[in-house]
mmCIF file of C-alpha atoms and ligand atoms in Angstrom:
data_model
loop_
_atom_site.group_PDB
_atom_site.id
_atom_site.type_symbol
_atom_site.label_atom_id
_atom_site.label_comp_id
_atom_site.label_asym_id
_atom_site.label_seq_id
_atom_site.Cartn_x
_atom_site.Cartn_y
_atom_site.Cartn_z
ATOM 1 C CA UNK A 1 -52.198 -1.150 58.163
ATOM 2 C CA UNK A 2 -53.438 -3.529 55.408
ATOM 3 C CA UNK A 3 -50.948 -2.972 52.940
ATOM 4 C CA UNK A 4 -52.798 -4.550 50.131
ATOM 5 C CA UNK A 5 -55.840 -2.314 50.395
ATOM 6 C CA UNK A 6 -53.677 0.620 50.620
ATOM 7 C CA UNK A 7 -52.044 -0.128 47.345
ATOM 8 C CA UNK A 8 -55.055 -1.197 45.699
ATOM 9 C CA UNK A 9 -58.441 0.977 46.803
ATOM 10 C CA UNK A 10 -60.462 0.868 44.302
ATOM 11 C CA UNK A 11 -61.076 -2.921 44.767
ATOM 12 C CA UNK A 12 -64.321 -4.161 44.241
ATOM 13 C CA UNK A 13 -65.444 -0.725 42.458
ATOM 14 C CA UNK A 14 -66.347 -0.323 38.560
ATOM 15 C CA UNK A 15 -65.154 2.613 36.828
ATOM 16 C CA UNK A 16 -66.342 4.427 33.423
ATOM 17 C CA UNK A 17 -63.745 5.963 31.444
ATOM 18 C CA UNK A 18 -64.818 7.700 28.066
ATOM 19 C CA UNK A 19 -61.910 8.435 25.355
ATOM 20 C CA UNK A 20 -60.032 5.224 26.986
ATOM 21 C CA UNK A 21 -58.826 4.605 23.448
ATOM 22 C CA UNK A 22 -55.109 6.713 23.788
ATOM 23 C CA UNK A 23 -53.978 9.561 25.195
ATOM 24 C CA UNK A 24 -54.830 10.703 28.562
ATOM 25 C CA UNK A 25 -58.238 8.336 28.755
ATOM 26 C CA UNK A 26 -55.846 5.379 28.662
ATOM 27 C CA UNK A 27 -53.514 5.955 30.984
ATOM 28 C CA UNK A 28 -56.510 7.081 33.172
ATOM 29 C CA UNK A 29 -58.391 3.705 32.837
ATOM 30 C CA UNK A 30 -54.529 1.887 33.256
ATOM 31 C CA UNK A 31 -54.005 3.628 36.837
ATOM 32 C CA UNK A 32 -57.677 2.893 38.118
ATOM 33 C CA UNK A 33 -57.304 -0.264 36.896
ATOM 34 C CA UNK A 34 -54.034 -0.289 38.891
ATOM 35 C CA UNK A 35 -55.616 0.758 41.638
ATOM 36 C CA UNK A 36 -57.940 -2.300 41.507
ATOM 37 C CA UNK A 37 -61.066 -0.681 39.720
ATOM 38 C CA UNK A 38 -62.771 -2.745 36.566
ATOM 39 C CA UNK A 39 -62.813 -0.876 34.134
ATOM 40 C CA UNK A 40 -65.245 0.043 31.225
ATOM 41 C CA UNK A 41 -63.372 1.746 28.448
ATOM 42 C CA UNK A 42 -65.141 3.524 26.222
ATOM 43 C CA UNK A 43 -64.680 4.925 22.676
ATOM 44 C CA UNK A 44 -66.113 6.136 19.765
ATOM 45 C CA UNK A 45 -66.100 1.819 18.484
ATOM 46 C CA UNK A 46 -65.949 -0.930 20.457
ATOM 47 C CA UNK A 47 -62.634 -1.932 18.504
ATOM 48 C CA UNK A 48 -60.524 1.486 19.556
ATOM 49 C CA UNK A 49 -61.206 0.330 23.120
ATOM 50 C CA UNK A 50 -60.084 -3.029 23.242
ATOM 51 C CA UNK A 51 -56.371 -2.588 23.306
ATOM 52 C CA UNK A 52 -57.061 -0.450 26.436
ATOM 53 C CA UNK A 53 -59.882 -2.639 27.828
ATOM 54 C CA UNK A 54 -57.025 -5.459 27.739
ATOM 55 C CA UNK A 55 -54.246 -3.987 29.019
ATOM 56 C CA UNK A 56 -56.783 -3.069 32.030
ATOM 57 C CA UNK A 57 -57.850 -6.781 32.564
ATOM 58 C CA UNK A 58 -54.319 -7.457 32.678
ATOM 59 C CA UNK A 59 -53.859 -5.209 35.772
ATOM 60 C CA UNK A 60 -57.440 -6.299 37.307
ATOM 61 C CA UNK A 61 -59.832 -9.085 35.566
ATOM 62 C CA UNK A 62 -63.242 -7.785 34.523
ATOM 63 C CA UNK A 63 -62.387 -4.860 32.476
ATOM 64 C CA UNK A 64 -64.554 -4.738 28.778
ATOM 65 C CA UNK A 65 -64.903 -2.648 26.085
ATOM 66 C CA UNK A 66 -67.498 -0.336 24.906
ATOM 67 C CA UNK A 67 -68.179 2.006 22.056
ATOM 68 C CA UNK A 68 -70.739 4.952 21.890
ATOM 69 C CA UNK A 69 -70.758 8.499 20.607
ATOM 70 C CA UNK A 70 -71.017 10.097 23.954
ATOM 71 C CA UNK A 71 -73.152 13.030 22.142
ATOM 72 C CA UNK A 72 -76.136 10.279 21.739
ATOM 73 C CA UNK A 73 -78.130 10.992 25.036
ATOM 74 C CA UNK A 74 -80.232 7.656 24.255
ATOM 75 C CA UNK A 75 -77.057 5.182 23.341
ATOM 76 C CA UNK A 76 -75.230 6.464 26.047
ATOM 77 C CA UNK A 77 -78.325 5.988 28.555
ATOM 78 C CA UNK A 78 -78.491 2.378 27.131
ATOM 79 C CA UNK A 79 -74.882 1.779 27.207
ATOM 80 C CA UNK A 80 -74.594 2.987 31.203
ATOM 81 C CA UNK A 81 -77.454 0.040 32.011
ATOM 82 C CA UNK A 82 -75.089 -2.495 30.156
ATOM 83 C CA UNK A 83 -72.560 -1.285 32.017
ATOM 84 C CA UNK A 84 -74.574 -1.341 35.812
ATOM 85 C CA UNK A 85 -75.952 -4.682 34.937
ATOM 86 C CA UNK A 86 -72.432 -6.398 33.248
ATOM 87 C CA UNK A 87 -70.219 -4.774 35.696
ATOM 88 C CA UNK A 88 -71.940 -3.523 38.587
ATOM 89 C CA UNK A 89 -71.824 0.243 39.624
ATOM 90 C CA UNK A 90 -70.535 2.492 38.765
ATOM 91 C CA UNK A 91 -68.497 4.054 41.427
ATOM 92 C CA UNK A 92 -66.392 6.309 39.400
ATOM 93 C CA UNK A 93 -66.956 8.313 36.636
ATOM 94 C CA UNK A 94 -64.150 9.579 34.102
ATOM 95 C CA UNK A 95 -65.751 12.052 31.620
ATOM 96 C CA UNK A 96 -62.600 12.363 29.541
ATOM 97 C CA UNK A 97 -63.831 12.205 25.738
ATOM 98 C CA UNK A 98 -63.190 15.317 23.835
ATOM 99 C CA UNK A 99 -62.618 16.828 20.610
ATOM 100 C CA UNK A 100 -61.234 19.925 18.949
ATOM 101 C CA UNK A 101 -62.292 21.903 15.966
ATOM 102 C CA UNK A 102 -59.831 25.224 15.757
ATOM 103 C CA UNK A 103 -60.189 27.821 14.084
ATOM 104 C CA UNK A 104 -60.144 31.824 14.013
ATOM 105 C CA UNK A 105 -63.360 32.908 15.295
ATOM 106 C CA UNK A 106 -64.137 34.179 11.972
ATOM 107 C CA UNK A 107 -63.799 31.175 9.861
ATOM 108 C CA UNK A 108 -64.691 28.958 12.244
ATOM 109 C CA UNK A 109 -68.031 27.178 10.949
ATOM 110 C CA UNK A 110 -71.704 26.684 13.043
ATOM 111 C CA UNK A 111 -70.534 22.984 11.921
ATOM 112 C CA UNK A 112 -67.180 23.140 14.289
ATOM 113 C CA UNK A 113 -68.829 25.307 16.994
ATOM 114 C CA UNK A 114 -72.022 22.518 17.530
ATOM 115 C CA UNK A 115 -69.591 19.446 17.317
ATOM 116 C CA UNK A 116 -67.223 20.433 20.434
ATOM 117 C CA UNK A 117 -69.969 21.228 22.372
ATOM 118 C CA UNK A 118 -71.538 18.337 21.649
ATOM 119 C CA UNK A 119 -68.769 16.097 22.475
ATOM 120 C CA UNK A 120 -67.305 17.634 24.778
ATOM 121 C CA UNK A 121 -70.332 19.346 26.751
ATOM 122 C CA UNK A 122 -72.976 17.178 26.256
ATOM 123 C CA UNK A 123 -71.254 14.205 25.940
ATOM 124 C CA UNK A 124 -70.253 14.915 29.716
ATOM 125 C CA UNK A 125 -73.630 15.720 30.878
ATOM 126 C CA UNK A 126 -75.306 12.353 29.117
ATOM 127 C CA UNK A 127 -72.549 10.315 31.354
ATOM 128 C CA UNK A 128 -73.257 12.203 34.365
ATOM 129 C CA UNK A 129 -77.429 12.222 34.243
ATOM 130 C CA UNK A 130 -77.326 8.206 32.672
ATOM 131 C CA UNK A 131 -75.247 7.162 35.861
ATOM 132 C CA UNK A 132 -76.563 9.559 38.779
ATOM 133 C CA UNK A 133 -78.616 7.048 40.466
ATOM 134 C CA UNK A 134 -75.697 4.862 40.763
ATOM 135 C CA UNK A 135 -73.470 6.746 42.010
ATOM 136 C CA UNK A 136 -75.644 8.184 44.629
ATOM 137 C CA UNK A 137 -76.125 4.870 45.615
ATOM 138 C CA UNK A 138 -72.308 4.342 46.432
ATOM 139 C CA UNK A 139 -71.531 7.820 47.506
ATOM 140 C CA UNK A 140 -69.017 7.614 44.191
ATOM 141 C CA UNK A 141 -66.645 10.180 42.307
ATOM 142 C CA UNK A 142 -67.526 11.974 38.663
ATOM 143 C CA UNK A 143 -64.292 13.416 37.795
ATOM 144 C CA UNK A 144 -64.261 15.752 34.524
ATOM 145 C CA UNK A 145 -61.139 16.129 32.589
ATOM 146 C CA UNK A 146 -61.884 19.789 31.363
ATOM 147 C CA UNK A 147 -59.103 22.151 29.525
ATOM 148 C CA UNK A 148 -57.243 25.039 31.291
ATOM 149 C CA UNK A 149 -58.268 27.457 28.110
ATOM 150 C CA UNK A 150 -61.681 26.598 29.571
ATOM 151 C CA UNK A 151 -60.474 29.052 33.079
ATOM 152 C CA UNK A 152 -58.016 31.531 30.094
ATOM 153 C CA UNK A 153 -59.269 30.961 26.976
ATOM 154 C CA UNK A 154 -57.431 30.543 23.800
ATOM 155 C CA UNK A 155 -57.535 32.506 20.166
ATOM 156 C CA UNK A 156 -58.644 29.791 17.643
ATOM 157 C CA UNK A 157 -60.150 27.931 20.136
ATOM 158 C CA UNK A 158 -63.760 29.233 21.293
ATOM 159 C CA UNK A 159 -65.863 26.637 20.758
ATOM 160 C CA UNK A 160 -63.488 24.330 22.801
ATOM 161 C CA UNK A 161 -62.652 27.241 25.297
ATOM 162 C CA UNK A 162 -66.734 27.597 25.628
ATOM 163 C CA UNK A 163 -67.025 23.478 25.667
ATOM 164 C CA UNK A 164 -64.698 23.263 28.556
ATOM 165 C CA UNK A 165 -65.429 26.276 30.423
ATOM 166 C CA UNK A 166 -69.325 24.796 30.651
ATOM 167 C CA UNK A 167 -67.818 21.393 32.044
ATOM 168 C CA UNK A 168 -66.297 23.102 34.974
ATOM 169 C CA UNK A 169 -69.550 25.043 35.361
ATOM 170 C CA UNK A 170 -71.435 21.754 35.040
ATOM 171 C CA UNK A 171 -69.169 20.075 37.554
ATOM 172 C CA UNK A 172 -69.509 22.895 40.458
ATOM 173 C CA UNK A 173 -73.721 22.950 39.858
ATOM 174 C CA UNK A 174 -73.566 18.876 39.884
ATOM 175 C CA UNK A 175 -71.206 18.702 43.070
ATOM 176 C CA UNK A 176 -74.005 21.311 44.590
ATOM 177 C CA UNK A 177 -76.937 18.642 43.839
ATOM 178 C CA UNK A 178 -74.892 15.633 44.648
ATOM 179 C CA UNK A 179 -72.764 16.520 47.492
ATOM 180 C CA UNK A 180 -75.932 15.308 49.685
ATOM 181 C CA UNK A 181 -75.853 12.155 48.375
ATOM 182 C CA UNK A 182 -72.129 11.290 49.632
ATOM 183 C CA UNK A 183 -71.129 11.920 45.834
ATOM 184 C CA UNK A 184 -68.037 13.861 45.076
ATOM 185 C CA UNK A 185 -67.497 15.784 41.774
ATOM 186 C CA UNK A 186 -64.281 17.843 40.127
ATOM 187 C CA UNK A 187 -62.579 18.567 37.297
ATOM 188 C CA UNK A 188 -59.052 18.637 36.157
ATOM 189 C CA UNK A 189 -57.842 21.227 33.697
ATOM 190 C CA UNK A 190 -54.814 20.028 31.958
ATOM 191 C CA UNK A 191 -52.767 22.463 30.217
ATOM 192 C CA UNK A 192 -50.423 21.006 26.800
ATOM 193 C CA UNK A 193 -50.297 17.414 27.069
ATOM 194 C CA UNK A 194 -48.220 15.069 24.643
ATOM 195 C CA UNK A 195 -51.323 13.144 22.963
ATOM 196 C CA UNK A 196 -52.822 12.812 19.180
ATOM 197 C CA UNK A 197 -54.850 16.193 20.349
ATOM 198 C CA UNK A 198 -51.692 18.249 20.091
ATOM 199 C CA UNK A 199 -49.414 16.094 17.900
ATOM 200 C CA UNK A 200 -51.118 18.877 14.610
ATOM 201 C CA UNK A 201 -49.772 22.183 16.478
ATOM 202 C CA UNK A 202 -47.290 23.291 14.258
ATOM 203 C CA UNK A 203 -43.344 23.617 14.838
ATOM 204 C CA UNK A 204 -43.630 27.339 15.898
ATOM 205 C CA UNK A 205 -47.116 27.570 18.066
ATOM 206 C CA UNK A 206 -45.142 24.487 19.824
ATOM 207 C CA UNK A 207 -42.010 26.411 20.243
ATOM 208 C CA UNK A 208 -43.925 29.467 21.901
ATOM 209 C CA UNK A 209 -46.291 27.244 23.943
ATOM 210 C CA UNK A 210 -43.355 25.381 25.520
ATOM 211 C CA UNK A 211 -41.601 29.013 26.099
ATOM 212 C CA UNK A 212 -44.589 30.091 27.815
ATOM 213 C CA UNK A 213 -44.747 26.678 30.072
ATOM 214 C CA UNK A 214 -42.887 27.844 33.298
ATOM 215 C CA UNK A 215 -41.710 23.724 33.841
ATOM 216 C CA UNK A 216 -40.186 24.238 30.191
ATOM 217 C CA UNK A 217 -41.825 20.755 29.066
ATOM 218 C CA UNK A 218 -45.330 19.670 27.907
ATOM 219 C CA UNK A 219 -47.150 17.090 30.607
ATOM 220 C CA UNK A 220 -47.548 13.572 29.912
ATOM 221 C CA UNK A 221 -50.787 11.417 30.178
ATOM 222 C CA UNK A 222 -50.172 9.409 33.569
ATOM 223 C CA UNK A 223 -49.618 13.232 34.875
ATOM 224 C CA UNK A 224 -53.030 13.518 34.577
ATOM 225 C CA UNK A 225 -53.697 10.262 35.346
ATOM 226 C CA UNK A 226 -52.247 9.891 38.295
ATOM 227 C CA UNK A 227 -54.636 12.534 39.927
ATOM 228 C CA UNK A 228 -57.916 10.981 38.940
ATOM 229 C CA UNK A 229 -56.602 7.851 40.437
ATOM 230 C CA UNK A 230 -55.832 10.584 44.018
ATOM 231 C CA UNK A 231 -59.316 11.913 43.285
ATOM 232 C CA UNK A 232 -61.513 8.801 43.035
ATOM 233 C CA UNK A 233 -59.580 7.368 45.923
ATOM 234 C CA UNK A 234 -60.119 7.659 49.789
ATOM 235 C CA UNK A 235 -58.196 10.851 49.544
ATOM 236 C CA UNK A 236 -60.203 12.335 47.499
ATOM 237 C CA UNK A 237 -63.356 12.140 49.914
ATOM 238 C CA UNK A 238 -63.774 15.416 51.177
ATOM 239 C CA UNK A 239 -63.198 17.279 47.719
ATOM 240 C CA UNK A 240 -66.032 18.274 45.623
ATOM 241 C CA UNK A 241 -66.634 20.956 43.042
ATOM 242 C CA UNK A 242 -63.147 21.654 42.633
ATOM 243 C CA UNK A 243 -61.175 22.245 39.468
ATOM 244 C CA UNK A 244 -57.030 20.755 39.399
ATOM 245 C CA UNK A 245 -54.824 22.936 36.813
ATOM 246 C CA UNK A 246 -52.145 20.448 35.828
ATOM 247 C CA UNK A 247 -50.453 22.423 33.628
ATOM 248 C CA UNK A 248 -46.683 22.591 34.447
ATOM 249 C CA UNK A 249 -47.489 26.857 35.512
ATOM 250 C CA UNK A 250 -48.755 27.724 32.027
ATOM 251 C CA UNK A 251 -51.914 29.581 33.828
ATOM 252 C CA UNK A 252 -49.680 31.447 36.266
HETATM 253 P P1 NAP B 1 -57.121 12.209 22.080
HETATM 254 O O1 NAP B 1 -55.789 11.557 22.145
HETATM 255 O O2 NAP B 1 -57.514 12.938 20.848
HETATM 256 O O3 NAP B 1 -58.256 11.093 22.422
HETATM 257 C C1 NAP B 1 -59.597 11.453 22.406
HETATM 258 C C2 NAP B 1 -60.427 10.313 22.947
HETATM 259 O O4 NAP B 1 -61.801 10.715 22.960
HETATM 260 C C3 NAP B 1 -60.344 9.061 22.108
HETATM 261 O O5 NAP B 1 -60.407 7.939 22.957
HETATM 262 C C4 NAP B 1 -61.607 9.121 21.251
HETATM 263 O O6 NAP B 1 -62.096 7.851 20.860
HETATM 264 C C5 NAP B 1 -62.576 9.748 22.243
HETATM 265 N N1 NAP B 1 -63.703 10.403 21.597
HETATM 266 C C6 NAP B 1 -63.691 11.487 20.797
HETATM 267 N N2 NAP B 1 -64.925 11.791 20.374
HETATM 268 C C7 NAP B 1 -65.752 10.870 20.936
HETATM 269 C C8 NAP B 1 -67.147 10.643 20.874
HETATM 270 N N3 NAP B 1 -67.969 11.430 20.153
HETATM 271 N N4 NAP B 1 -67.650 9.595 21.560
HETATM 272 C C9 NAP B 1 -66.857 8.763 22.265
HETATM 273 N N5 NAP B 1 -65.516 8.952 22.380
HETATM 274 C C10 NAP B 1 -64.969 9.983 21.711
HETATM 275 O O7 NAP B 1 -57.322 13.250 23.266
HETATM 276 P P2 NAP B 1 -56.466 13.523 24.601
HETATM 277 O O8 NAP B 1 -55.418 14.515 24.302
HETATM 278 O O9 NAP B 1 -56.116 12.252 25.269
HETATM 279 O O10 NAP B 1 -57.574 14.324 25.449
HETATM 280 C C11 NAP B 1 -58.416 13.700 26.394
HETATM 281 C C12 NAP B 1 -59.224 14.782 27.109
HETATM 282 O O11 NAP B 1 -58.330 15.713 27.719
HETATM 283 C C13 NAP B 1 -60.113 15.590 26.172
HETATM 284 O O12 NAP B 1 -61.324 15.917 26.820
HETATM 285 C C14 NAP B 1 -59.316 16.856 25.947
HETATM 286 O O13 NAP B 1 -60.127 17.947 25.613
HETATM 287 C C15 NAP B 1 -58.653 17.023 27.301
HETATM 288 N N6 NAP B 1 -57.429 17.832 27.249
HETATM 289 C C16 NAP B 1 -56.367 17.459 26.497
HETATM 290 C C17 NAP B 1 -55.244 18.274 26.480
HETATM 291 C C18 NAP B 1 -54.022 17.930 25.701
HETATM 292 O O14 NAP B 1 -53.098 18.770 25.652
HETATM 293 N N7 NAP B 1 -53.924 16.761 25.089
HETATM 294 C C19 NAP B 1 -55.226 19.458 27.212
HETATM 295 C C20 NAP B 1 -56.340 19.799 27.953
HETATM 296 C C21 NAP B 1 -57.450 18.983 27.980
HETATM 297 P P3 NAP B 1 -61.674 7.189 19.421
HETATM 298 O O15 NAP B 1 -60.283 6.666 19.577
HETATM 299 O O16 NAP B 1 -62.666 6.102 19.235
HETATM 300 O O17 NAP B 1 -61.770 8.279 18.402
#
């Protein structure tokens, strides 16, 4: 066996991560970079990326930094031809960027409602339809990180419940139209992850969450990470339209 392709298949392949600023985009674009993929981290500015985008090039040379607001259908289509004609690709796709905006149904404004869908919906559709023809092109991966209150749902949390229960919807449809192109696409649905999304949940909503976590902890980034990296590898070639709850039983 060649060991060196084993420990490092995604040689030779570009990847796009959006939110690779912190939190679970970072250590996503850190373990494909790992794995031998260049990465293009991408954030809100070019300067939130760069930490990220170095770290990457550490682990495999090539990586750069981007920034776009992933809601901008037209930046984002322009930044994705940078991206083909700097970097090559794509192979893999990481639609990871993602906001939230809680708040009671009631209060909760048309304002908060139309930015997480925006973001997080349409922000995810812009990567997929700038980068298609790509990816069809090398049979690649489009992995969506969506939200397990997208499958539950969540009080105080319907516009991102809504946001991330369309992304799963939007990954089965696209791994329907894809799938004869060689192109694989899923989603993961984290449940409570230790990032600056869930550092504002106060003391006692933390206290009952972790209570109602059967693993009795919250998950950490590279959890996540770590199957993105199994999904956009060779294992990963005969899953599509699937959705991965990583979220230590708090679905059960
Ligand atoms: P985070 O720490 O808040 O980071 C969010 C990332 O998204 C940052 O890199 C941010 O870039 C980027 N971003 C936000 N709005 C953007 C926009 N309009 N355009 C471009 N980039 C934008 O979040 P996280 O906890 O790592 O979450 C990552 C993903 O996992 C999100 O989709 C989230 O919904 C999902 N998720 C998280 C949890 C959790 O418990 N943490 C659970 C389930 C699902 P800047 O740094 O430039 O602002």
């Amino acid at each position: 066996m060649n060991t060196s392709a084993s420990e490092r298949p995604l040689e030779g392949q570009t990847a796009i991560v959006t939110g690779a600023s912190r939190g679970i985009g970072q250590a996503i674009a850190r373990r494909l970079a790992q794995a031998g993929a260049k990465v293009a981290c991408v954030a809100t500015r070019v300067e939130n990326a760069q930490v990220t985008a170095a770290e990457c090039a550490k682990l495999q040379p090539g990586a750069q930094a981007f920034g776009v607001d992933v809601a901008d259908t037209e930046a984002v289509a322009a930044l994705c031809k940078t991206i083909a004609s700097e970097m090559g690709g794509p192979h893999i796709l990481v639609n990871n960027a993602g906001i939230t905006r809680d708040q009671l149904l009631m209060r909760m404004s048309e304002d908060d409602f139309d930015a997480v869908i925006r973001v997080n919906l349409k922000g995810t559709w812009n990567f997929i339809k700038a980068t298609t023809r790509p990816l069809m092109k090398s049979g690649g991966r489009i992995i969506n990180i969506a939200s397990v209150v997208g499958i539950t749902g969540n009080a105080g949390q319907a516009n991102y419940a809504a946001s991330k229960a369309g992304v799963l919807g939007l990954t089965r449809s696209v791994a329907k139209e894809l799938a004869g192109r060689g192109v694989c696409v899923n989603a993961i649905a984290p449940g409570f992850i230790d990032t600056d999304m869930t550092q504002s949940i106060d003391e006692n909503s933390r206290k009952a969450l972790l209570e109602a976590i059967p693993l009795g902890r919250m998950g950490q980034s590279d959890e996540i990470a770590q199957a993105v990296a199994f999904l956009a590898g060779p294992a990963g070639g005969y899953i599509t339209g699937q959705t991965l709850v990583i979220d230590g039983g708090l679905s059960l």
